[in-house]
mmCIF file of C-alpha atoms in Angstrom:
data_model
loop_
_atom_site.group_PDB
_atom_site.id
_atom_site.type_symbol
_atom_site.label_atom_id
_atom_site.label_comp_id
_atom_site.label_asym_id
_atom_site.label_seq_id
_atom_site.Cartn_x
_atom_site.Cartn_y
_atom_site.Cartn_z
ATOM 1 C CA UNK A 1 -7.170 -1.851 -0.730
ATOM 2 C CA UNK A 2 -9.285 -4.121 -2.706
ATOM 3 C CA UNK A 3 -11.824 -6.695 -2.565
ATOM 4 C CA UNK A 4 -10.384 -9.393 -0.504
ATOM 5 C CA UNK A 5 -7.389 -7.204 0.012
ATOM 6 C CA UNK A 6 -9.825 -4.520 1.167
ATOM 7 C CA UNK A 7 -12.826 -6.638 1.776
ATOM 8 C CA UNK A 8 -14.880 -8.264 -0.899
ATOM 9 C CA UNK A 9 -13.496 -11.821 -1.594
ATOM 10 C CA UNK A 10 -16.436 -12.541 -3.978
ATOM 11 C CA UNK A 11 -14.780 -10.925 -7.063
ATOM 12 C CA UNK A 12 -16.412 -8.221 -9.091
ATOM 13 C CA UNK A 13 -16.853 -6.642 -12.493
ATOM 14 C CA UNK A 14 -14.335 -3.781 -12.227
ATOM 15 C CA UNK A 15 -11.465 -3.748 -14.704
ATOM 16 C CA UNK A 16 -8.253 -5.570 -13.341
ATOM 17 C CA UNK A 17 -5.564 -3.604 -11.952
ATOM 18 C CA UNK A 18 -3.885 -2.315 -14.995
ATOM 19 C CA UNK A 19 -0.213 -3.026 -14.082
ATOM 20 C CA UNK A 20 -0.805 -6.518 -12.985
ATOM 21 C CA UNK A 21 -1.575 -8.144 -16.379
ATOM 22 C CA UNK A 22 -3.911 -10.595 -14.614
ATOM 23 C CA UNK A 23 -5.787 -13.437 -16.511
ATOM 24 C CA UNK A 24 -9.348 -14.085 -15.273
ATOM 25 C CA UNK A 25 -9.556 -15.377 -11.753
ATOM 26 C CA UNK A 26 -9.745 -19.128 -11.600
ATOM 27 C CA UNK A 27 -12.803 -19.237 -9.182
ATOM 28 C CA UNK A 28 -14.916 -16.501 -10.489
ATOM 29 C CA UNK A 29 -14.878 -16.598 -14.192
ATOM 30 C CA UNK A 30 -14.110 -12.822 -14.226
ATOM 31 C CA UNK A 31 -11.031 -10.744 -13.753
ATOM 32 C CA UNK A 32 -10.015 -10.059 -10.250
ATOM 33 C CA UNK A 33 -11.341 -6.571 -9.103
ATOM 34 C CA UNK A 34 -9.221 -3.552 -9.131
ATOM 35 C CA UNK A 35 -7.282 -2.922 -5.971
ATOM 36 C CA UNK A 36 -8.847 0.185 -4.294
ATOM 37 C CA UNK A 37 -6.290 2.530 -3.203
ATOM 38 C CA UNK A 38 -3.586 1.393 -5.606
ATOM 39 C CA UNK A 39 -3.014 3.981 -8.300
ATOM 40 C CA UNK A 40 -3.196 3.279 -12.107
ATOM 41 C CA UNK A 41 -5.971 4.094 -14.477
ATOM 42 C CA UNK A 42 -8.024 1.046 -15.684
ATOM 43 C CA UNK A 43 -8.115 1.245 -19.480
ATOM 44 C CA UNK A 44 -8.875 -1.165 -22.337
ATOM 45 C CA UNK A 45 -6.004 -3.582 -23.006
ATOM 46 C CA UNK A 46 -4.448 -3.124 -19.536
ATOM 47 C CA UNK A 47 -2.204 -0.247 -20.783
ATOM 48 C CA UNK A 48 -1.390 2.310 -18.093
ATOM 49 C CA UNK A 49 -2.696 5.721 -18.838
ATOM 50 C CA UNK A 50 -1.136 8.676 -16.809
ATOM 51 C CA UNK A 51 -3.895 10.599 -14.797
ATOM 52 C CA UNK A 52 -2.485 13.892 -15.795
ATOM 53 C CA UNK A 53 0.262 15.421 -17.960
ATOM 54 C CA UNK A 54 3.456 17.138 -16.862
ATOM 55 C CA UNK A 55 3.056 20.543 -15.072
ATOM 56 C CA UNK A 56 5.037 23.494 -16.155
ATOM 57 C CA UNK A 57 7.740 23.280 -13.433
ATOM 58 C CA UNK A 58 8.168 19.511 -13.642
ATOM 59 C CA UNK A 59 11.297 18.090 -15.173
ATOM 60 C CA UNK A 60 10.996 16.546 -18.772
ATOM 61 C CA UNK A 61 10.058 12.865 -18.484
ATOM 62 C CA UNK A 62 12.181 10.382 -20.362
ATOM 63 C CA UNK A 63 11.809 6.699 -20.509
ATOM 64 C CA UNK A 64 13.959 4.826 -17.953
ATOM 65 C CA UNK A 65 14.630 1.113 -17.350
ATOM 66 C CA UNK A 66 15.781 0.441 -13.822
ATOM 67 C CA UNK A 67 19.199 -0.927 -13.371
ATOM 68 C CA UNK A 68 19.886 -3.673 -10.979
ATOM 69 C CA UNK A 69 16.913 -5.063 -9.108
ATOM 70 C CA UNK A 70 14.502 -2.618 -7.925
ATOM 71 C CA UNK A 71 17.018 -1.142 -7.447
ATOM 72 C CA UNK A 72 18.686 -0.603 -4.076
ATOM 73 C CA UNK A 73 16.324 -2.380 -1.796
ATOM 74 C CA UNK A 74 18.907 -4.757 -0.395
ATOM 75 C CA UNK A 75 22.624 -4.804 0.386
ATOM 76 C CA UNK A 76 24.701 -7.621 -0.857
ATOM 77 C CA UNK A 77 24.122 -11.264 -0.528
ATOM 78 C CA UNK A 78 22.265 -12.980 2.276
ATOM 79 C CA UNK A 79 23.963 -14.682 5.031
ATOM 80 C CA UNK A 80 22.539 -18.051 4.169
ATOM 81 C CA UNK A 81 21.716 -18.026 0.359
ATOM 82 C CA UNK A 82 20.515 -21.498 0.497
ATOM 83 C CA UNK A 83 17.590 -20.807 2.837
ATOM 84 C CA UNK A 84 14.054 -20.892 1.455
ATOM 85 C CA UNK A 85 11.154 -19.116 3.151
ATOM 86 C CA UNK A 86 7.643 -20.637 2.930
ATOM 87 C CA UNK A 87 4.721 -18.273 2.718
ATOM 88 C CA UNK A 88 1.010 -18.283 2.894
ATOM 89 C CA UNK A 89 -1.387 -15.874 1.286
ATOM 90 C CA UNK A 90 -4.366 -14.608 3.335
ATOM 91 C CA UNK A 91 -7.249 -13.493 1.066
ATOM 92 C CA UNK A 92 -7.752 -14.209 -2.568
ATOM 93 C CA UNK A 93 -8.728 -10.956 -4.269
ATOM 94 C CA UNK A 94 -6.544 -8.944 -6.695
ATOM 95 C CA UNK A 95 -3.608 -8.550 -4.270
ATOM 96 C CA UNK A 96 -3.729 -12.138 -2.964
ATOM 97 C CA UNK A 97 -3.894 -13.544 -6.573
ATOM 98 C CA UNK A 98 -0.867 -11.509 -7.652
ATOM 99 C CA UNK A 99 1.090 -12.489 -4.582
ATOM 100 C CA UNK A 100 0.664 -16.163 -5.440
ATOM 101 C CA UNK A 101 1.519 -15.395 -9.139
ATOM 102 C CA UNK A 102 4.735 -13.429 -8.243
ATOM 103 C CA UNK A 103 6.078 -16.050 -5.737
ATOM 104 C CA UNK A 104 5.431 -18.718 -8.551
ATOM 105 C CA UNK A 105 7.355 -16.603 -11.110
ATOM 106 C CA UNK A 106 9.773 -14.340 -9.037
ATOM 107 C CA UNK A 107 12.023 -11.821 -10.674
ATOM 108 C CA UNK A 108 15.257 -13.641 -11.730
ATOM 109 C CA UNK A 109 18.116 -12.985 -9.345
ATOM 110 C CA UNK A 110 16.226 -11.261 -6.867
ATOM 111 C CA UNK A 111 15.496 -12.111 -3.144
ATOM 112 C CA UNK A 112 12.045 -13.079 -4.067
ATOM 113 C CA UNK A 113 13.345 -16.297 -5.473
ATOM 114 C CA UNK A 114 13.889 -17.429 -1.777
ATOM 115 C CA UNK A 115 10.098 -17.365 -1.186
ATOM 116 C CA UNK A 116 7.885 -20.355 -1.845
ATOM 117 C CA UNK A 117 4.101 -20.314 -1.645
ATOM 118 C CA UNK A 118 2.925 -23.030 0.535
ATOM 119 C CA UNK A 119 -0.861 -22.340 0.460
ATOM 120 C CA UNK A 120 -3.627 -19.767 0.743
ATOM 121 C CA UNK A 121 -6.392 -18.939 3.224
ATOM 122 C CA UNK A 122 -9.798 -17.755 2.337
ATOM 123 C CA UNK A 123 -13.208 -17.465 3.930
ATOM 124 C CA UNK A 124 -14.675 -19.410 1.086
ATOM 125 C CA UNK A 125 -13.997 -22.977 0.131
ATOM 126 C CA UNK A 126 -12.094 -22.762 -3.195
ATOM 127 C CA UNK A 127 -10.352 -24.955 -5.700
ATOM 128 C CA UNK A 128 -6.633 -24.663 -6.145
ATOM 129 C CA UNK A 129 -5.538 -21.219 -7.128
ATOM 130 C CA UNK A 130 -2.665 -21.237 -9.804
ATOM 131 C CA UNK A 131 -1.892 -24.785 -8.525
ATOM 132 C CA UNK A 132 -1.736 -23.749 -4.842
ATOM 133 C CA UNK A 133 -3.925 -25.345 -2.201
ATOM 134 C CA UNK A 134 -6.145 -23.860 0.427
ATOM 135 C CA UNK A 135 -5.254 -24.319 3.976
ATOM 136 C CA UNK A 136 -6.660 -23.153 7.345
ATOM 137 C CA UNK A 137 -5.158 -20.481 9.568
ATOM 138 C CA UNK A 138 -4.507 -23.144 12.225
ATOM 139 C CA UNK A 139 -2.509 -25.203 9.866
ATOM 140 C CA UNK A 140 -0.586 -22.149 8.636
ATOM 141 C CA UNK A 141 0.530 -20.994 12.015
ATOM 142 C CA UNK A 142 1.611 -24.457 13.136
ATOM 143 C CA UNK A 143 3.543 -25.534 10.018
ATOM 144 C CA UNK A 144 7.336 -25.260 10.395
ATOM 145 C CA UNK A 145 7.764 -24.871 6.624
ATOM 146 C CA UNK A 146 5.695 -21.629 6.485
ATOM 147 C CA UNK A 147 7.816 -18.667 7.641
ATOM 148 C CA UNK A 148 5.793 -15.762 6.501
ATOM 149 C CA UNK A 149 2.273 -14.495 5.734
ATOM 150 C CA UNK A 150 0.845 -11.958 3.218
ATOM 151 C CA UNK A 151 -2.298 -10.338 4.618
ATOM 152 C CA UNK A 152 -4.548 -9.312 1.750
ATOM 153 C CA UNK A 153 -7.877 -9.001 3.366
ATOM 154 C CA UNK A 154 -10.177 -6.061 4.067
ATOM 155 C CA UNK A 155 -8.671 -3.245 6.216
ATOM 156 C CA UNK A 156 -10.557 -3.942 9.495
ATOM 157 C CA UNK A 157 -9.458 -7.534 9.685
ATOM 158 C CA UNK A 158 -5.665 -6.718 9.215
ATOM 159 C CA UNK A 159 -4.858 -6.220 12.786
ATOM 160 C CA UNK A 160 -6.249 -9.740 13.917
ATOM 161 C CA UNK A 161 -4.482 -11.607 11.204
ATOM 162 C CA UNK A 162 -1.115 -9.814 11.676
ATOM 163 C CA UNK A 163 -1.314 -10.411 15.366
ATOM 164 C CA UNK A 164 -2.076 -14.143 14.926
ATOM 165 C CA UNK A 165 0.942 -14.712 12.684
ATOM 166 C CA UNK A 166 3.385 -12.596 14.544
ATOM 167 C CA UNK A 167 2.443 -14.520 17.731
ATOM 168 C CA UNK A 168 3.178 -17.715 15.817
ATOM 169 C CA UNK A 169 6.749 -16.235 14.889
ATOM 170 C CA UNK A 170 6.000 -15.747 11.328
ATOM 171 C CA UNK A 171 7.126 -12.689 9.219
ATOM 172 C CA UNK A 172 4.303 -10.603 7.951
ATOM 173 C CA UNK A 173 3.597 -8.421 5.003
ATOM 174 C CA UNK A 174 0.247 -6.603 5.295
ATOM 175 C CA UNK A 175 -1.629 -4.314 2.931
ATOM 176 C CA UNK A 176 -2.013 -0.692 4.000
ATOM 177 C CA UNK A 177 -3.255 0.369 6.506
ATOM 178 C CA UNK A 178 -1.594 -2.091 8.851
ATOM 179 C CA UNK A 179 -4.321 -1.435 11.496
ATOM 180 C CA UNK A 180 -7.047 1.125 12.235
ATOM 181 C CA UNK A 181 -5.319 2.884 15.057
ATOM 182 C CA UNK A 182 -1.771 3.982 15.849
ATOM 183 C CA UNK A 183 -1.737 2.280 19.262
ATOM 184 C CA UNK A 184 -2.586 -1.003 17.760
ATOM 185 C CA UNK A 185 0.384 -0.668 15.187
ATOM 186 C CA UNK A 186 2.763 0.184 17.933
ATOM 187 C CA UNK A 187 1.652 -3.007 19.859
ATOM 188 C CA UNK A 188 2.180 -5.068 16.741
ATOM 189 C CA UNK A 189 5.591 -3.699 15.966
ATOM 190 C CA UNK A 190 6.583 -4.324 19.629
ATOM 191 C CA UNK A 191 5.405 -7.938 19.127
ATOM 192 C CA UNK A 192 7.320 -8.398 15.978
ATOM 193 C CA UNK A 193 10.536 -7.199 17.639
ATOM 194 C CA UNK A 194 9.832 -9.568 20.682
ATOM 195 C CA UNK A 195 9.453 -12.474 18.310
ATOM 196 C CA UNK A 196 12.523 -11.526 16.116
ATOM 197 C CA UNK A 197 10.444 -11.460 12.946
ATOM 198 C CA UNK A 198 9.828 -8.703 10.105
ATOM 199 C CA UNK A 199 6.583 -6.691 10.021
ATOM 200 C CA UNK A 200 6.192 -4.962 6.681
ATOM 201 C CA UNK A 201 3.408 -2.668 5.425
ATOM 202 C CA UNK A 202 3.008 -2.639 1.635
ATOM 203 C CA UNK A 203 2.718 0.718 0.014
ATOM 204 C CA UNK A 204 2.897 0.148 -3.715
ATOM 205 C CA UNK A 205 1.687 3.669 -4.311
ATOM 206 C CA UNK A 206 5.144 4.851 -3.396
ATOM 207 C CA UNK A 207 6.613 2.377 -6.165
ATOM 208 C CA UNK A 208 4.621 3.907 -8.978
ATOM 209 C CA UNK A 209 6.416 5.767 -11.743
ATOM 210 C CA UNK A 210 4.052 8.606 -11.461
ATOM 211 C CA UNK A 211 4.894 9.139 -7.860
ATOM 212 C CA UNK A 212 8.600 8.799 -8.429
ATOM 213 C CA UNK A 213 8.332 11.483 -11.037
ATOM 214 C CA UNK A 214 6.364 13.677 -8.645
ATOM 215 C CA UNK A 215 8.967 13.259 -6.097
ATOM 216 C CA UNK A 216 11.730 14.281 -8.399
ATOM 217 C CA UNK A 217 9.678 17.225 -9.566
ATOM 218 C CA UNK A 218 9.184 18.424 -5.825
ATOM 219 C CA UNK A 219 12.841 17.829 -4.773
ATOM 220 C CA UNK A 220 14.749 21.027 -3.983
ATOM 221 C CA UNK A 221 11.762 23.297 -4.045
ATOM 222 C CA UNK A 222 10.433 25.260 -1.084
ATOM 223 C CA UNK A 223 6.746 24.705 -0.514
ATOM 224 C CA UNK A 224 4.495 27.601 0.118
ATOM 225 C CA UNK A 225 1.226 25.783 0.317
ATOM 226 C CA UNK A 226 -0.383 22.775 -1.223
ATOM 227 C CA UNK A 227 -3.552 20.623 -1.844
ATOM 228 C CA UNK A 228 -3.960 16.906 -2.680
ATOM 229 C CA UNK A 229 -7.636 16.230 -3.617
ATOM 230 C CA UNK A 230 -8.617 12.546 -4.164
ATOM 231 C CA UNK A 231 -11.802 11.434 -5.614
ATOM 232 C CA UNK A 232 -13.420 7.966 -6.145
ATOM 233 C CA UNK A 233 -16.320 5.717 -5.730
ATOM 234 C CA UNK A 234 -18.065 5.118 -2.333
ATOM 235 C CA UNK A 235 -16.231 2.919 0.212
ATOM 236 C CA UNK A 236 -17.610 -0.444 0.852
ATOM 237 C CA UNK A 237 -18.020 -1.857 4.478
ATOM 238 C CA UNK A 238 -14.728 -2.938 6.095
ATOM 239 C CA UNK A 239 -12.604 -0.162 4.541
ATOM 240 C CA UNK A 240 -12.566 1.969 7.571
ATOM 241 C CA UNK A 241 -12.510 5.687 8.269
ATOM 242 C CA UNK A 242 -11.411 7.735 5.237
ATOM 243 C CA UNK A 243 -8.104 8.880 7.092
ATOM 244 C CA UNK A 244 -7.144 5.140 7.202
ATOM 245 C CA UNK A 245 -8.690 3.911 3.946
ATOM 246 C CA UNK A 246 -6.903 6.747 2.106
ATOM 247 C CA UNK A 247 -3.695 6.672 4.032
ATOM 248 C CA UNK A 248 -1.641 6.160 0.804
ATOM 249 C CA UNK A 249 -2.507 9.823 -0.157
ATOM 250 C CA UNK A 250 -1.335 10.870 3.391
ATOM 251 C CA UNK A 251 1.809 8.820 2.929
ATOM 252 C CA UNK A 252 2.393 10.695 -0.383
ATOM 253 C CA UNK A 253 2.409 14.052 1.491
ATOM 254 C CA UNK A 254 4.767 12.802 4.220
ATOM 255 C CA UNK A 255 7.195 11.372 1.649
ATOM 256 C CA UNK A 256 7.153 14.585 -0.317
ATOM 257 C CA UNK A 257 7.234 17.072 2.455
ATOM 258 C CA UNK A 258 8.415 15.371 5.707
ATOM 259 C CA UNK A 259 6.630 15.087 8.950
ATOM 260 C CA UNK A 260 3.297 16.759 9.426
ATOM 261 C CA UNK A 261 1.024 17.899 12.106
ATOM 262 C CA UNK A 262 -2.847 18.199 11.963
ATOM 263 C CA UNK A 263 -4.442 21.549 12.616
ATOM 264 C CA UNK A 264 -8.100 20.877 11.705
ATOM 265 C CA UNK A 265 -10.159 18.234 10.141
ATOM 266 C CA UNK A 266 -13.920 17.844 9.054
ATOM 267 C CA UNK A 267 -16.125 15.179 7.543
ATOM 268 C CA UNK A 268 -19.210 15.742 5.553
ATOM 269 C CA UNK A 269 -21.474 12.752 4.844
ATOM 270 C CA UNK A 270 -24.733 12.056 2.983
ATOM 271 C CA UNK A 271 -25.484 8.319 3.373
ATOM 272 C CA UNK A 272 -28.436 8.527 1.066
ATOM 273 C CA UNK A 273 -26.261 9.593 -1.833
ATOM 274 C CA UNK A 274 -23.300 7.369 -0.747
ATOM 275 C CA UNK A 275 -21.330 10.665 -0.447
ATOM 276 C CA UNK A 276 -18.481 11.544 1.910
ATOM 277 C CA UNK A 277 -15.843 14.361 2.099
ATOM 278 C CA UNK A 278 -13.118 14.405 4.598
ATOM 279 C CA UNK A 279 -10.945 17.560 4.572
ATOM 280 C CA UNK A 280 -7.748 17.523 6.668
ATOM 281 C CA UNK A 281 -5.577 20.643 7.327
ATOM 282 C CA UNK A 282 -1.999 19.827 7.753
ATOM 283 C CA UNK A 283 1.152 21.743 8.534
ATOM 284 C CA UNK A 284 4.827 20.882 7.592
ATOM 285 C CA UNK A 285 7.571 21.325 10.090
ATOM 286 C CA UNK A 286 8.231 24.800 8.845
ATOM 287 C CA UNK A 287 4.379 25.607 9.181
ATOM 288 C CA UNK A 288 3.579 25.490 5.561
ATOM 289 C CA UNK A 289 -0.056 24.558 4.974
ATOM 290 C CA UNK A 290 -1.154 21.539 3.148
ATOM 291 C CA UNK A 291 -4.773 20.396 2.659
ATOM 292 C CA UNK A 292 -5.772 16.804 1.965
ATOM 293 C CA UNK A 293 -9.183 15.985 0.671
ATOM 294 C CA UNK A 294 -10.835 12.507 0.337
ATOM 295 C CA UNK A 295 -14.189 12.873 -1.574
ATOM 296 C CA UNK A 296 -16.122 9.916 -2.391
ATOM 297 C CA UNK A 297 -19.445 9.103 -4.045
ATOM 298 C CA UNK A 298 -21.019 6.235 -5.932
ATOM 299 C CA UNK A 299 -20.037 6.737 -9.544
ATOM 300 C CA UNK A 300 -17.524 9.514 -8.800
ATOM 301 C CA UNK A 301 -14.439 9.004 -11.227
ATOM 302 C CA UNK A 302 -11.180 8.039 -9.574
ATOM 303 C CA UNK A 303 -8.656 10.865 -9.674
ATOM 304 C CA UNK A 304 -5.785 12.682 -7.835
ATOM 305 C CA UNK A 305 -5.655 16.462 -8.271
ATOM 306 C CA UNK A 306 -2.652 18.399 -6.708
ATOM 307 C CA UNK A 307 -1.832 22.056 -6.484
ATOM 308 C CA UNK A 308 1.598 22.636 -4.875
ATOM 309 C CA UNK A 309 2.812 26.199 -4.758
ATOM 310 C CA UNK A 310 6.553 26.570 -4.480
ATOM 311 C CA UNK A 311 8.744 29.612 -4.202
ATOM 312 C CA UNK A 312 9.721 29.208 -7.852
ATOM 313 C CA UNK A 313 6.758 27.736 -9.557
ATOM 314 C CA UNK A 314 3.368 25.919 -9.146
ATOM 315 C CA UNK A 315 2.853 22.207 -9.825
ATOM 316 C CA UNK A 316 -0.808 21.585 -10.701
ATOM 317 C CA UNK A 317 -0.507 18.223 -12.415
ATOM 318 C CA UNK A 318 1.040 14.917 -11.502
ATOM 319 C CA UNK A 319 3.901 14.286 -13.889
ATOM 320 C CA UNK A 320 3.281 11.548 -16.453
ATOM 321 C CA UNK A 321 5.744 8.648 -16.413
ATOM 322 C CA UNK A 322 6.375 5.622 -18.637
ATOM 323 C CA UNK A 323 5.321 2.201 -17.298
ATOM 324 C CA UNK A 324 7.912 0.619 -14.997
ATOM 325 C CA UNK A 325 10.078 -2.299 -15.999
ATOM 326 C CA UNK A 326 8.983 -4.376 -12.979
ATOM 327 C CA UNK A 327 5.444 -4.615 -11.593
ATOM 328 C CA UNK A 328 4.428 -2.920 -8.523
ATOM 329 C CA UNK A 329 3.490 -5.956 -6.364
ATOM 330 C CA UNK A 330 6.839 -7.644 -7.709
ATOM 331 C CA UNK A 331 8.883 -4.573 -6.385
ATOM 332 C CA UNK A 332 7.161 -4.851 -2.995
ATOM 333 C CA UNK A 333 7.815 -8.736 -2.879
ATOM 334 C CA UNK A 334 11.516 -8.193 -3.558
ATOM 335 C CA UNK A 335 11.623 -5.582 -0.805
ATOM 336 C CA UNK A 336 9.908 -7.731 1.707
ATOM 337 C CA UNK A 337 11.957 -10.796 0.760
ATOM 338 C CA UNK A 338 15.237 -8.729 1.164
ATOM 339 C CA UNK A 339 13.931 -7.806 4.639
ATOM 340 C CA UNK A 340 13.403 -11.405 5.896
ATOM 341 C CA UNK A 341 16.926 -12.351 4.251
ATOM 342 C CA UNK A 342 18.726 -9.603 6.307
ATOM 343 C CA UNK A 343 19.487 -7.704 3.228
ATOM 344 C CA UNK A 344 17.996 -4.370 4.280
ATOM 345 C CA UNK A 345 19.831 -1.917 6.456
ATOM 346 C CA UNK A 346 18.733 -1.352 10.118
ATOM 347 C CA UNK A 347 18.458 2.425 9.262
ATOM 348 C CA UNK A 348 16.084 1.736 6.378
ATOM 349 C CA UNK A 349 13.957 -0.523 8.362
ATOM 350 C CA UNK A 350 13.812 2.085 11.222
ATOM 351 C CA UNK A 351 12.872 4.819 8.644
ATOM 352 C CA UNK A 352 9.968 2.814 7.170
ATOM 353 C CA UNK A 353 8.632 2.011 10.733
ATOM 354 C CA UNK A 354 8.770 5.646 11.657
ATOM 355 C CA UNK A 355 7.021 6.778 8.501
ATOM 356 C CA UNK A 356 4.295 4.078 8.908
ATOM 357 C CA UNK A 357 3.567 5.001 12.477
ATOM 358 C CA UNK A 358 3.746 8.739 11.784
ATOM 359 C CA UNK A 359 0.968 8.359 9.189
ATOM 360 C CA UNK A 360 -1.166 6.197 11.383
ATOM 361 C CA UNK A 361 -0.803 8.775 14.182
ATOM 362 C CA UNK A 362 -1.842 11.544 11.707
ATOM 363 C CA UNK A 363 -4.833 9.524 10.654
ATOM 364 C CA UNK A 364 -5.943 8.849 14.176
ATOM 365 C CA UNK A 365 -5.769 12.485 14.971
ATOM 366 C CA UNK A 366 -7.794 13.346 11.855
ATOM 367 C CA UNK A 367 -10.439 10.802 12.775
ATOM 368 C CA UNK A 368 -10.576 12.253 16.387
ATOM 369 C CA UNK A 369 -11.050 15.746 15.001
ATOM 370 C CA UNK A 370 -13.811 14.721 12.598
ATOM 371 C CA UNK A 371 -15.696 12.780 15.220
ATOM 372 C CA UNK A 372 -15.550 15.356 17.867
ATOM 373 C CA UNK A 373 -17.735 17.868 15.877
#
């Protein structure tokens, strides 16, 4: 959720997102800001440093190079392999800058080669970005050679942009969270279905090697109880309630343990110190307790801490993993491109939709409980 992706289009001085390999932003003279909500530890030289080491019950980690192209996202050749899809990028922070870069240099042989960037949209008046021109929203929705939009703005503006492009019959890829309410997301998905276009919510945290290792470490084990505690700096305006701004962590828990329910939730705040702590009590389908904590304060180091107690062992650290062969945003770009090229199965599309809506419904419930106290 970064800084035009999650709100501040004006750039910043934080280190670049470490897996992106970004050069300095053309318009700011500084590197694009790190994408809030996207995992990866900023370190000198842009080398990924795992946040923790392998826990005792995690499998041994060995380096892997994925075979094929990321690797099962699509099924066979598209029905019209000669078709190109024009795209516009909305928001020029870290994520928007990378979206342009990846469309200009797509992974060879992947569906992403069928995407061509036609322009970008920004609140500021900017020079060309990587040779791509700025255009208006009005121009983007009216042009026949623009078929898709990437929404990389602050969280609270996602819904309006998504609705605008869906109404114009454009495919949409939007940074998480798609909306700030479950009801709005259902409406947008209904609109996408009515228009016959793809609506895709990006979740690159699910594509990280760390998460893939964690999922492998959890697989087959019977959970007794667990905790996921996230810490980070204070949220900027436009990021939304913590259950939505931090929905990537909630998505982790759903991916690891299946559908959840909310039993209780609280929010502690001290605005003078820029401090907030949201605690959500969750239950798995077999009534195993999970606790999700989002704790933020100005200057608080960014970290994820886990403690998952299973019937056979306890996993108290996120398994370390080697850097992936294909960048996270590129993996997501390939997946979205495969969707709009009709190369993803209906069952996978439905599964993703159900997961996104389930997480937004949980976030809604957490916010309601916190604000009812």
